[in-house]
Short mmCIF file of C-alpha atoms and ligand atoms in Angstrom, two decimals:
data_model
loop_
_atom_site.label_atom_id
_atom_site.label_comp_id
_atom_site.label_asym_id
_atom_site.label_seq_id
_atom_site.Cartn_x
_atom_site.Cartn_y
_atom_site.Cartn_z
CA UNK J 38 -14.27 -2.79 22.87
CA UNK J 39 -14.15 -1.88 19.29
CA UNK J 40 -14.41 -4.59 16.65
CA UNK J 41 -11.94 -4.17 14.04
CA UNK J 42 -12.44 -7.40 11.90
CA UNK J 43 -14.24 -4.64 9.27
CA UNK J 44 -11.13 -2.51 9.59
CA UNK J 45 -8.82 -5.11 8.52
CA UNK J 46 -8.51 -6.83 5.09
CA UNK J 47 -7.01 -9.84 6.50
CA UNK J 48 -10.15 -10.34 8.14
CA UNK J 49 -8.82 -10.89 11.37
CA UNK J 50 -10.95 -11.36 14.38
CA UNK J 51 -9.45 -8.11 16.75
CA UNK J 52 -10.37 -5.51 19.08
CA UNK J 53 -9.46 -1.91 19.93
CA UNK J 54 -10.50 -0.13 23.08
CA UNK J 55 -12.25 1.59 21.13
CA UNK J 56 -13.19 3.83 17.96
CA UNK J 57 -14.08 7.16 16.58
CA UNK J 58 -15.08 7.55 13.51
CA UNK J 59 -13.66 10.70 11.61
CA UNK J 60 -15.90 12.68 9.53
CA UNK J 61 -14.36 16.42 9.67
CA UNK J 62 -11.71 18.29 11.32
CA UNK J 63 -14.01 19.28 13.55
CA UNK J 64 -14.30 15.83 14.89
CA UNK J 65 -10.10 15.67 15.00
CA UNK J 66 -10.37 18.58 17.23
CA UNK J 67 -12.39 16.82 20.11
CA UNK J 68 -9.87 14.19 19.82
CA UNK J 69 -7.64 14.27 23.04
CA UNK J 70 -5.28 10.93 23.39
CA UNK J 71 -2.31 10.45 23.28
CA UNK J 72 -2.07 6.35 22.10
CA UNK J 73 -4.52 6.68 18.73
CA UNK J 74 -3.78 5.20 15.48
CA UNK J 75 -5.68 6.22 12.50
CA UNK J 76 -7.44 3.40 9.70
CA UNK J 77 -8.76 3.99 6.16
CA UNK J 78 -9.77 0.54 5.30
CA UNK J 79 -6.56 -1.62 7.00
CA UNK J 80 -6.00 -2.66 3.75
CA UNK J 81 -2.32 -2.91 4.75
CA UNK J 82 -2.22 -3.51 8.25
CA UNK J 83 -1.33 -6.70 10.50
CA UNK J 84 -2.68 -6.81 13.99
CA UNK J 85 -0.54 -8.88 15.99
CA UNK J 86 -3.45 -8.46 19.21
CA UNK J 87 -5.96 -6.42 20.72
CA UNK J 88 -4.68 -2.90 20.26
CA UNK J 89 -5.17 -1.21 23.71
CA UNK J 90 -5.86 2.47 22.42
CA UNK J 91 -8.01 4.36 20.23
CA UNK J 92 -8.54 3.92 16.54
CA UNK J 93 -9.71 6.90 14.37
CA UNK J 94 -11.34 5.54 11.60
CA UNK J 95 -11.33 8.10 8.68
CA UNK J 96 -14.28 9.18 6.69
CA UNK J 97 -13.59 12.56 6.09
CA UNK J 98 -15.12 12.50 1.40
CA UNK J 99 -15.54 15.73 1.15
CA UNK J 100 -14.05 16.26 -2.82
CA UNK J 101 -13.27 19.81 -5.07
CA UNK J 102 -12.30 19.88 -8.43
CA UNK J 103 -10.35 23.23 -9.72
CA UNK J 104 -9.20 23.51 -14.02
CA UNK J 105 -6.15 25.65 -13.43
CA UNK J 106 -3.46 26.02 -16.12
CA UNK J 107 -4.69 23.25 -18.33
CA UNK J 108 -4.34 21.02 -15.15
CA UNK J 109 -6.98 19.46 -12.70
CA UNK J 110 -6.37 20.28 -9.05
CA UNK J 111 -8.04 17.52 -7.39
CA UNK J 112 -8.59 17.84 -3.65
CA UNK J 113 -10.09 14.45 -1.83
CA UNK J 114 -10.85 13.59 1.55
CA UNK J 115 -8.43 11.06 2.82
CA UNK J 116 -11.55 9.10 3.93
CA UNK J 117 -12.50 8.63 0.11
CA UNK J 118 -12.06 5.00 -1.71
CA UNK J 119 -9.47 4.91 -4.05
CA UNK J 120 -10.94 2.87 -6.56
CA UNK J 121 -13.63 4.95 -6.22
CA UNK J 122 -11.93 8.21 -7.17
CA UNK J 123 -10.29 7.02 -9.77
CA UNK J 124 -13.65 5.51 -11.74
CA UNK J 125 -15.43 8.72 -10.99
CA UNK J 126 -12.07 10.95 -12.69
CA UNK J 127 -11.89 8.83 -15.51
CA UNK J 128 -15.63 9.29 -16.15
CA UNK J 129 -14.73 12.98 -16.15
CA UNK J 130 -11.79 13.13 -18.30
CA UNK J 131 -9.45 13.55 -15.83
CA UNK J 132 -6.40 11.57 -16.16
CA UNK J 133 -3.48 10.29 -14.61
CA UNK J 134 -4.60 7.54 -11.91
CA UNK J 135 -5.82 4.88 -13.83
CA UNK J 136 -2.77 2.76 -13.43
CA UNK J 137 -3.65 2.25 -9.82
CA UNK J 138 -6.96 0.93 -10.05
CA UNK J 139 -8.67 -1.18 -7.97
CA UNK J 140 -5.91 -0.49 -5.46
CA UNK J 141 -7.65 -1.16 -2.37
CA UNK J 142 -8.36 1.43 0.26
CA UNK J 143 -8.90 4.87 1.11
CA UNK J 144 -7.28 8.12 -0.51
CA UNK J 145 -5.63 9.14 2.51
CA UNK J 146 -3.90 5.89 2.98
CA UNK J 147 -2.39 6.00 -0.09
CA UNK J 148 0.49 8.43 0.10
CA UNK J 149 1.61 6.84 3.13
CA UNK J 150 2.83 3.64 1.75
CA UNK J 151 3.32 5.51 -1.59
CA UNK J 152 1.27 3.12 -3.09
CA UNK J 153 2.42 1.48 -6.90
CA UNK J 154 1.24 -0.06 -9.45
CA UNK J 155 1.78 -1.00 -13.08
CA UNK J 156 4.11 1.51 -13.76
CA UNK J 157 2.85 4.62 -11.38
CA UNK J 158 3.34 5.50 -7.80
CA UNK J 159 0.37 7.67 -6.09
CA UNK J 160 3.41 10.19 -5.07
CA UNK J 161 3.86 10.90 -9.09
CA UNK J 162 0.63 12.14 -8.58
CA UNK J 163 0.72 14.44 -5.33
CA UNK J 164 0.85 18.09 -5.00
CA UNK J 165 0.30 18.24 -1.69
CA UNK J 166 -0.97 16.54 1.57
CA UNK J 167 -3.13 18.69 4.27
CA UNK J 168 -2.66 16.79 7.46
CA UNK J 169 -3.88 17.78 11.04
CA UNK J 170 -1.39 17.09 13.85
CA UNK J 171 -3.06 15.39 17.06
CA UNK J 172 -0.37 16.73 19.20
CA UNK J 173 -0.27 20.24 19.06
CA UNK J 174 -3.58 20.41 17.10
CA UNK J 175 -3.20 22.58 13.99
CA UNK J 176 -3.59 21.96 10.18
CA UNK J 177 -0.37 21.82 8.48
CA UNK J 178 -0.06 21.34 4.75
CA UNK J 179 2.63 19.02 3.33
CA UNK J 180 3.78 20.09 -0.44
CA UNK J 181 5.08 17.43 -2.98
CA UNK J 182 8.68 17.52 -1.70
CA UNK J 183 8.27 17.50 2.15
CA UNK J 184 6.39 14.14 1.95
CA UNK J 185 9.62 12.71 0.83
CA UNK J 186 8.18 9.98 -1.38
CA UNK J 187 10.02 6.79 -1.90
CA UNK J 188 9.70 2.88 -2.88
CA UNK J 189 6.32 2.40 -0.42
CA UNK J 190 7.75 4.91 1.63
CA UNK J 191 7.03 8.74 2.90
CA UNK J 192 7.61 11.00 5.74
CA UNK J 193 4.43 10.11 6.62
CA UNK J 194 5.56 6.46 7.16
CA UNK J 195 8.83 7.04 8.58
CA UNK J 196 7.86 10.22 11.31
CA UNK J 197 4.76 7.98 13.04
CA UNK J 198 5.58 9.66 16.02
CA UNK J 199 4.30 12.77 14.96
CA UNK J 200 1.24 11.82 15.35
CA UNK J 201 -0.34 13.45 11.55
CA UNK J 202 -4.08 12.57 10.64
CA UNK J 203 -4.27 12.62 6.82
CA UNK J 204 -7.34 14.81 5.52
CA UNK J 205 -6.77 15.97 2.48
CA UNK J 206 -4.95 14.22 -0.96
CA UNK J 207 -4.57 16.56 -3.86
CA UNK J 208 -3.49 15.40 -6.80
CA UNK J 209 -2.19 17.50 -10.32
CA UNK J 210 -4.18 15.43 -12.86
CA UNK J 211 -4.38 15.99 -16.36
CA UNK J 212 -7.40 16.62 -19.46
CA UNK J 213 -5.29 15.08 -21.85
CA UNK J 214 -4.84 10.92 -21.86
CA UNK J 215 -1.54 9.83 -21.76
CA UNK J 216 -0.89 6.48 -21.23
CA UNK J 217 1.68 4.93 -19.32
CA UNK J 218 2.48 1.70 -20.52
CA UNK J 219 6.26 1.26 -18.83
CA UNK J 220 4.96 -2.36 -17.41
CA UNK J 221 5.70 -5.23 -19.32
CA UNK J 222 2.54 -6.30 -19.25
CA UNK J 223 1.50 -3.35 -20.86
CA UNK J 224 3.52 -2.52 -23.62
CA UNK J 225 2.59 -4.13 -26.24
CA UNK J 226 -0.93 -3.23 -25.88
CA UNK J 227 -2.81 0.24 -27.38
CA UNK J 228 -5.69 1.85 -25.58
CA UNK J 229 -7.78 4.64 -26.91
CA UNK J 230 -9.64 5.35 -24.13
CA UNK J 231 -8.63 6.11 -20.33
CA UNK J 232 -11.13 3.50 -19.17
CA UNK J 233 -9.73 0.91 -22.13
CA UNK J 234 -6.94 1.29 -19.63
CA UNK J 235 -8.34 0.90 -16.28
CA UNK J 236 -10.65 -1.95 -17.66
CA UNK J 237 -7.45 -3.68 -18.47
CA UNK J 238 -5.60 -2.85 -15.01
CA UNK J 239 -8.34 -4.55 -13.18
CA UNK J 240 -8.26 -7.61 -15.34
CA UNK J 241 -4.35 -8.11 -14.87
CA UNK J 242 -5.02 -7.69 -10.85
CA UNK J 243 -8.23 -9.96 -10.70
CA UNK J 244 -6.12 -12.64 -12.81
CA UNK J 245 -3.13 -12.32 -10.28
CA UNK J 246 -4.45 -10.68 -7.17
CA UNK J 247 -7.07 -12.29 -4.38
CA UNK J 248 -10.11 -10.10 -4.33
CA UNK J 249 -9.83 -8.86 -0.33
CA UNK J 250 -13.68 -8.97 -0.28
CA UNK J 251 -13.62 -12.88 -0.49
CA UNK J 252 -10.11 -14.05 0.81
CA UNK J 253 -8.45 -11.82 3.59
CA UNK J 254 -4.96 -10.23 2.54
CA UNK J 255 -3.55 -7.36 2.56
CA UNK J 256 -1.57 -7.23 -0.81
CA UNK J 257 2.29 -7.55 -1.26
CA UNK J 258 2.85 -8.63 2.29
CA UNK J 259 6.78 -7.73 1.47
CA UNK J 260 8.76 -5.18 -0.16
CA UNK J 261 10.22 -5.62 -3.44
CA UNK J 262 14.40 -6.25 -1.82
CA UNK J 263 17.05 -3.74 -3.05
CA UNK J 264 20.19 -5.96 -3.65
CA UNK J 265 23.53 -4.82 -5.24
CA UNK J 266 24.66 -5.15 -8.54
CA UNK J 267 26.82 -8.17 -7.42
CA UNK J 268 24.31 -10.34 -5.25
CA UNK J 269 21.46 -9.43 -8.37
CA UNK J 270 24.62 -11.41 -10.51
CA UNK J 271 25.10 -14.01 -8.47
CA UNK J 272 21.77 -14.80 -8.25
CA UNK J 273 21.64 -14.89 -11.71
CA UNK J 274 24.23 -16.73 -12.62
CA UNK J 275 22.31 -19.55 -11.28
CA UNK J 276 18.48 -18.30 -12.22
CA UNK J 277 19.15 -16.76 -15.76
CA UNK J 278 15.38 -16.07 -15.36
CA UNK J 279 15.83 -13.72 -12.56
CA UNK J 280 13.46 -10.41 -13.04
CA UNK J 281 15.65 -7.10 -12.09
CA UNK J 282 15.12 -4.18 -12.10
CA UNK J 283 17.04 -0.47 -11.49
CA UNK J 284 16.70 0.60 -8.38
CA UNK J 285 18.85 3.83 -6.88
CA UNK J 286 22.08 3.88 -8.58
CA UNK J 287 24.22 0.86 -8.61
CA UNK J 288 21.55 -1.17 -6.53
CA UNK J 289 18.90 -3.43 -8.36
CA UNK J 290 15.09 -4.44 -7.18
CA UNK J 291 14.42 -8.18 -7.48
CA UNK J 292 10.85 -9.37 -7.36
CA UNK J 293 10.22 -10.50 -4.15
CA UNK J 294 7.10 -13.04 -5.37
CA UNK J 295 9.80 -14.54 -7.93
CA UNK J 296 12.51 -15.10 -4.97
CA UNK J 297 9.27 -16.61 -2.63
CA UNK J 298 8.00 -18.46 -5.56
CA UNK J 299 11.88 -20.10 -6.06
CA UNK J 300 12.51 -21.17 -2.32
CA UNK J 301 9.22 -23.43 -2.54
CA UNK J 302 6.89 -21.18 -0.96
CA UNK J 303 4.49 -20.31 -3.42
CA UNK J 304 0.53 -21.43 -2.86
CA UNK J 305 1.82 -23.38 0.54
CA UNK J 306 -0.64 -23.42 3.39
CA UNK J 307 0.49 -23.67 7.02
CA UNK J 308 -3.03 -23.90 9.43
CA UNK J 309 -5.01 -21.13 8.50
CA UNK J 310 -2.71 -18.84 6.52
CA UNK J 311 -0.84 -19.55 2.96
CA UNK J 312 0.45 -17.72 -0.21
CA UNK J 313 -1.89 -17.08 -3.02
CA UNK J 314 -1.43 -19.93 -6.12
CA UNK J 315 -0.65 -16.88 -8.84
CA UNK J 316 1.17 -14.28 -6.93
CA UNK J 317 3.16 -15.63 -3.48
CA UNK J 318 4.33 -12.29 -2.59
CA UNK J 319 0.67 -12.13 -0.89
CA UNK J 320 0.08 -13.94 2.45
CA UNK J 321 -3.87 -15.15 2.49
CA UNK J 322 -5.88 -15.94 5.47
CA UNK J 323 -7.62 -19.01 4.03
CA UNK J 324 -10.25 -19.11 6.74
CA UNK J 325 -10.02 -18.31 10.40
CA UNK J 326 -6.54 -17.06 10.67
CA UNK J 327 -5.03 -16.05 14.24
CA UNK J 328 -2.44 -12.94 13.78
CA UNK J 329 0.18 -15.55 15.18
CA UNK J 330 -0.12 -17.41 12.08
CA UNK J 331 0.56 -14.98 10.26
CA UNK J 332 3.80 -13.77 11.84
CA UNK J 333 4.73 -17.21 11.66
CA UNK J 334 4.15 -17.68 8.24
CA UNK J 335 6.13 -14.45 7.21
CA UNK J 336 9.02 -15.33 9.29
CA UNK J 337 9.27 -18.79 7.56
CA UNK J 338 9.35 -17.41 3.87
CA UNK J 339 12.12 -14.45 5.32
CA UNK J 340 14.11 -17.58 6.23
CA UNK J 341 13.68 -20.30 3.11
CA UNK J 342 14.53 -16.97 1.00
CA UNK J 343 17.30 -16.06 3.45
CA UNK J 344 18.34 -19.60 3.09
CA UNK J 345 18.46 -19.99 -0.68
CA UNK J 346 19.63 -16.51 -2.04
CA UNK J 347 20.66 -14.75 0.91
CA UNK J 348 18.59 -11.68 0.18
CA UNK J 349 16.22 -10.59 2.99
CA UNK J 350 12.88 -9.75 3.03
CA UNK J 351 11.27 -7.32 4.37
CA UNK J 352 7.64 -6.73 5.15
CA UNK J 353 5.82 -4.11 3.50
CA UNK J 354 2.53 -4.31 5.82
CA UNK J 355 2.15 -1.94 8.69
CA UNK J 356 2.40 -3.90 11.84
CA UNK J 357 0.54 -3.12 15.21
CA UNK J 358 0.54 -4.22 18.53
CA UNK J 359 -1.06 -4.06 22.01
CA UNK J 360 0.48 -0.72 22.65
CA UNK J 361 0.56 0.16 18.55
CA UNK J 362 3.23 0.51 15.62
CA UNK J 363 5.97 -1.88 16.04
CA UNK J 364 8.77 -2.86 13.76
CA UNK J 365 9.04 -6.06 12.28
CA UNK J 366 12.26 -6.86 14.22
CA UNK J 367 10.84 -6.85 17.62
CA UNK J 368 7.88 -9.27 16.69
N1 LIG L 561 6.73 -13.44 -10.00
C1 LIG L 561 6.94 -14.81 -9.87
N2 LIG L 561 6.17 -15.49 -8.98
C2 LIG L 561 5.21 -14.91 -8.23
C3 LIG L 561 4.99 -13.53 -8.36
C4 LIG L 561 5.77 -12.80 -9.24
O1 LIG L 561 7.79 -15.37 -10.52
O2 LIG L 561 4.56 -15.62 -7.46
C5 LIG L 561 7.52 -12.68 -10.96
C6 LIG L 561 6.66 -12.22 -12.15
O3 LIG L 561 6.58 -13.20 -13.16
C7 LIG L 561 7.40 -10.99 -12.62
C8 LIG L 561 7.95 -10.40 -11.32
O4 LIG L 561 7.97 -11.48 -10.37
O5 LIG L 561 8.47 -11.32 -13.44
C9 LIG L 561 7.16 -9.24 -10.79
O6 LIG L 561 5.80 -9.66 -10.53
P1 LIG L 561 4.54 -8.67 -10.70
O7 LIG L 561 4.60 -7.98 -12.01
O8 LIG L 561 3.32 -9.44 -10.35
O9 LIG L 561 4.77 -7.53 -9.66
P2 LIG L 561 5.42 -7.51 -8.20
O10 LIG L 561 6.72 -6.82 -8.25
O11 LIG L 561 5.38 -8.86 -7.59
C10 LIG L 561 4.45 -5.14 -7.59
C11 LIG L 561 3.71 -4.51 -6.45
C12 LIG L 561 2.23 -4.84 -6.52
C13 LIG L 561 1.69 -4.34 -7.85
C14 LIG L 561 2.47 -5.05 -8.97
C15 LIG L 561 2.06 -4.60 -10.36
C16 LIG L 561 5.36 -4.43 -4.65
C17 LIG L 561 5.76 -4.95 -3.31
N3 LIG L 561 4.27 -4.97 -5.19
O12 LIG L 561 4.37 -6.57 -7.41
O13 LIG L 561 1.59 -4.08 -5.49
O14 LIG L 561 0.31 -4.59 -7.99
O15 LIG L 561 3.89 -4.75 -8.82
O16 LIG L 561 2.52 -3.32 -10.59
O17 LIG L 561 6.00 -3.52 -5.16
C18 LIG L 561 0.74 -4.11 -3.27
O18 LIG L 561 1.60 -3.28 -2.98
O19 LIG L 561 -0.10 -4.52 -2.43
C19 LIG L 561 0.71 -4.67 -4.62
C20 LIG L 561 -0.11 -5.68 -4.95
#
């Protein structure tokens, strides 16, 4: 048995048969199952139970840095933190990431989810992702537009049955600092420096955000909802306060912590699980949690939102099983 209460920020207390971890593609090549799933740092996974197959834990840091055309070509092992990346780039001058700090885990989870923050998705970022298929074993490389990058969504995320081990991120960064300051949070403010910027970032997450270190989560637990025009208005009509936002054309995004926060569910705790007092959009384990908890918990706020606005949630964790990925709906 493999313990993966390390590999999972909600600090749950489960097992896999067991692990490998994942160092170089020379290690993927020994690698001959056919139920695996791969972790950075399950810093946005739920395990429901025991998961009865392999888990490949990836550590693969190896890191190159190429000036090419005024631009950095950044190539990082998927098994690389973040956070990590981004503190050592903006130490070099190298620019573009800082919005996402303090994201939590590794590079190569990243594109998967297409991870966001104040202001910038990771995708913005991405050249290209260098993935090695477990199925027919072979290195295939994945430029900007094949990884179909969306709201926390990618190929990546929506073709799991192909099997594709992230090893390589690299990112089109650039020497000059340009801000990006579309969050409201953000506008108002100047920043000389690149790190002015991060420095900020991380104090508008540690304000709002629980630090997974200390309390288990694993960030938004839901998607921000895509409503139409006409159920935003409705809503609206009643909650003149309502944050929107445009979304695809014609559709808007709500914020799915405001909508939690309205149907009462905001810093509630149920047994061992709650939503965090200054942003509810994040389920917590306050201590001890069981996955079944959890599940409950999320199924209660999809109905009290359901309930009051008729807008439905969905979950923007990555959900596994016994037998691995499953979708929300069959929980
Ligand atoms: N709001 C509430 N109550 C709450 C939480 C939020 O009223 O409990 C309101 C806020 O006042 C604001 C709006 O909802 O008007 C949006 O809130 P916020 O700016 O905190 O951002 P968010 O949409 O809730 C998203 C990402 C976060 C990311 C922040 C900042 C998603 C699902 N989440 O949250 O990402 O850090 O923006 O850019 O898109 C993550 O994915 O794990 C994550 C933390």
């Amino acid at each position: 048995m493999f313990d993966l209460s390390k590999f999972n920020t909600f600090g749950l207390q489960v097992h896999a048969k067991d692990g490998i971890i994942i160092e170089s593609e020379a290690d993927l090549r020994k690698v001959h199952t056919d139920r695996s799933i791969t972790l950075g740092h399950g810093s946005d996974v739920l395990f429901t139970d025991d998961y009865n197959g392999t888990v490949l834990i990836n550590q693969i840091k190896s890191l190159s840095i190429e000036l090419k055309d005024g631009k950095y070509i950044v190539r990082a092992g998927a098994g690389l933190v973040l956070d990590e990346l981004i503190s050592y780039l903006v130490n070099k001058g190298i620019y573009g990431l800082e919005n996402l700090s303090l994201v939590p885990g590794t590079v190569g989870a990243a594109p998967i989810q297409n991870v966001g923050a104040y202001g910038v998705e990771v995708g913005d970022l991405i050249s290209e992702v260098v993935v090695y298929d477990l199925q027919r074993h072979i290195t295939e490389s994945f430029p900007k537009l094949k990884c179909d990058f969306g709201y926390r969504t990618s190929y990546f995320k929506q073709h799991k049955e192909r099997k594709l081990f992230i090893t390589k991120v690299v990112f089109e960064l650039s020497s000059e600092f340009s801000p990006k300051l579309q969050y409201k949070g953000l506008a108002e403010e100047e920043f000389k420096t690149a790190l002015d910027l991060r420095n900020r970032i991380i104090e508008l997450r540690n304000k709002k955000l629980p630090d997974p270190k200390l309390v288990g989560n694993a960030g938004s637990f839901f998607k921000n909802p895509v409503v139409s025009f006409e159920t935003a208005h409705r809503i609206r009509a009643q909650y003149p306060d309502l944050p929107m936002y445009p979304a695809i054309e014609g559709d808007c995004k709500l914020a799915a912590g405001w909508l939690i926060e309205k149907s009462g569910c905001k810093g509630i705790t149920h047994g061992c699980v709650g939503t965090w007092e200054s942003q509810a959009l994040v389920i917590v384990n306050r201590g001890g949690a069981k996955p079944h908890e959890i599940v409950a918990l999320a199924k209660y706020i999809m109905t009290e939102v359901y309930n009051r606005f008729e807008v439905k949630l969905e979950p923007e964790v990555r959900t596994f099983d016994a037998n691995g990925e499953v979708s929300w709906d069959n929980l």
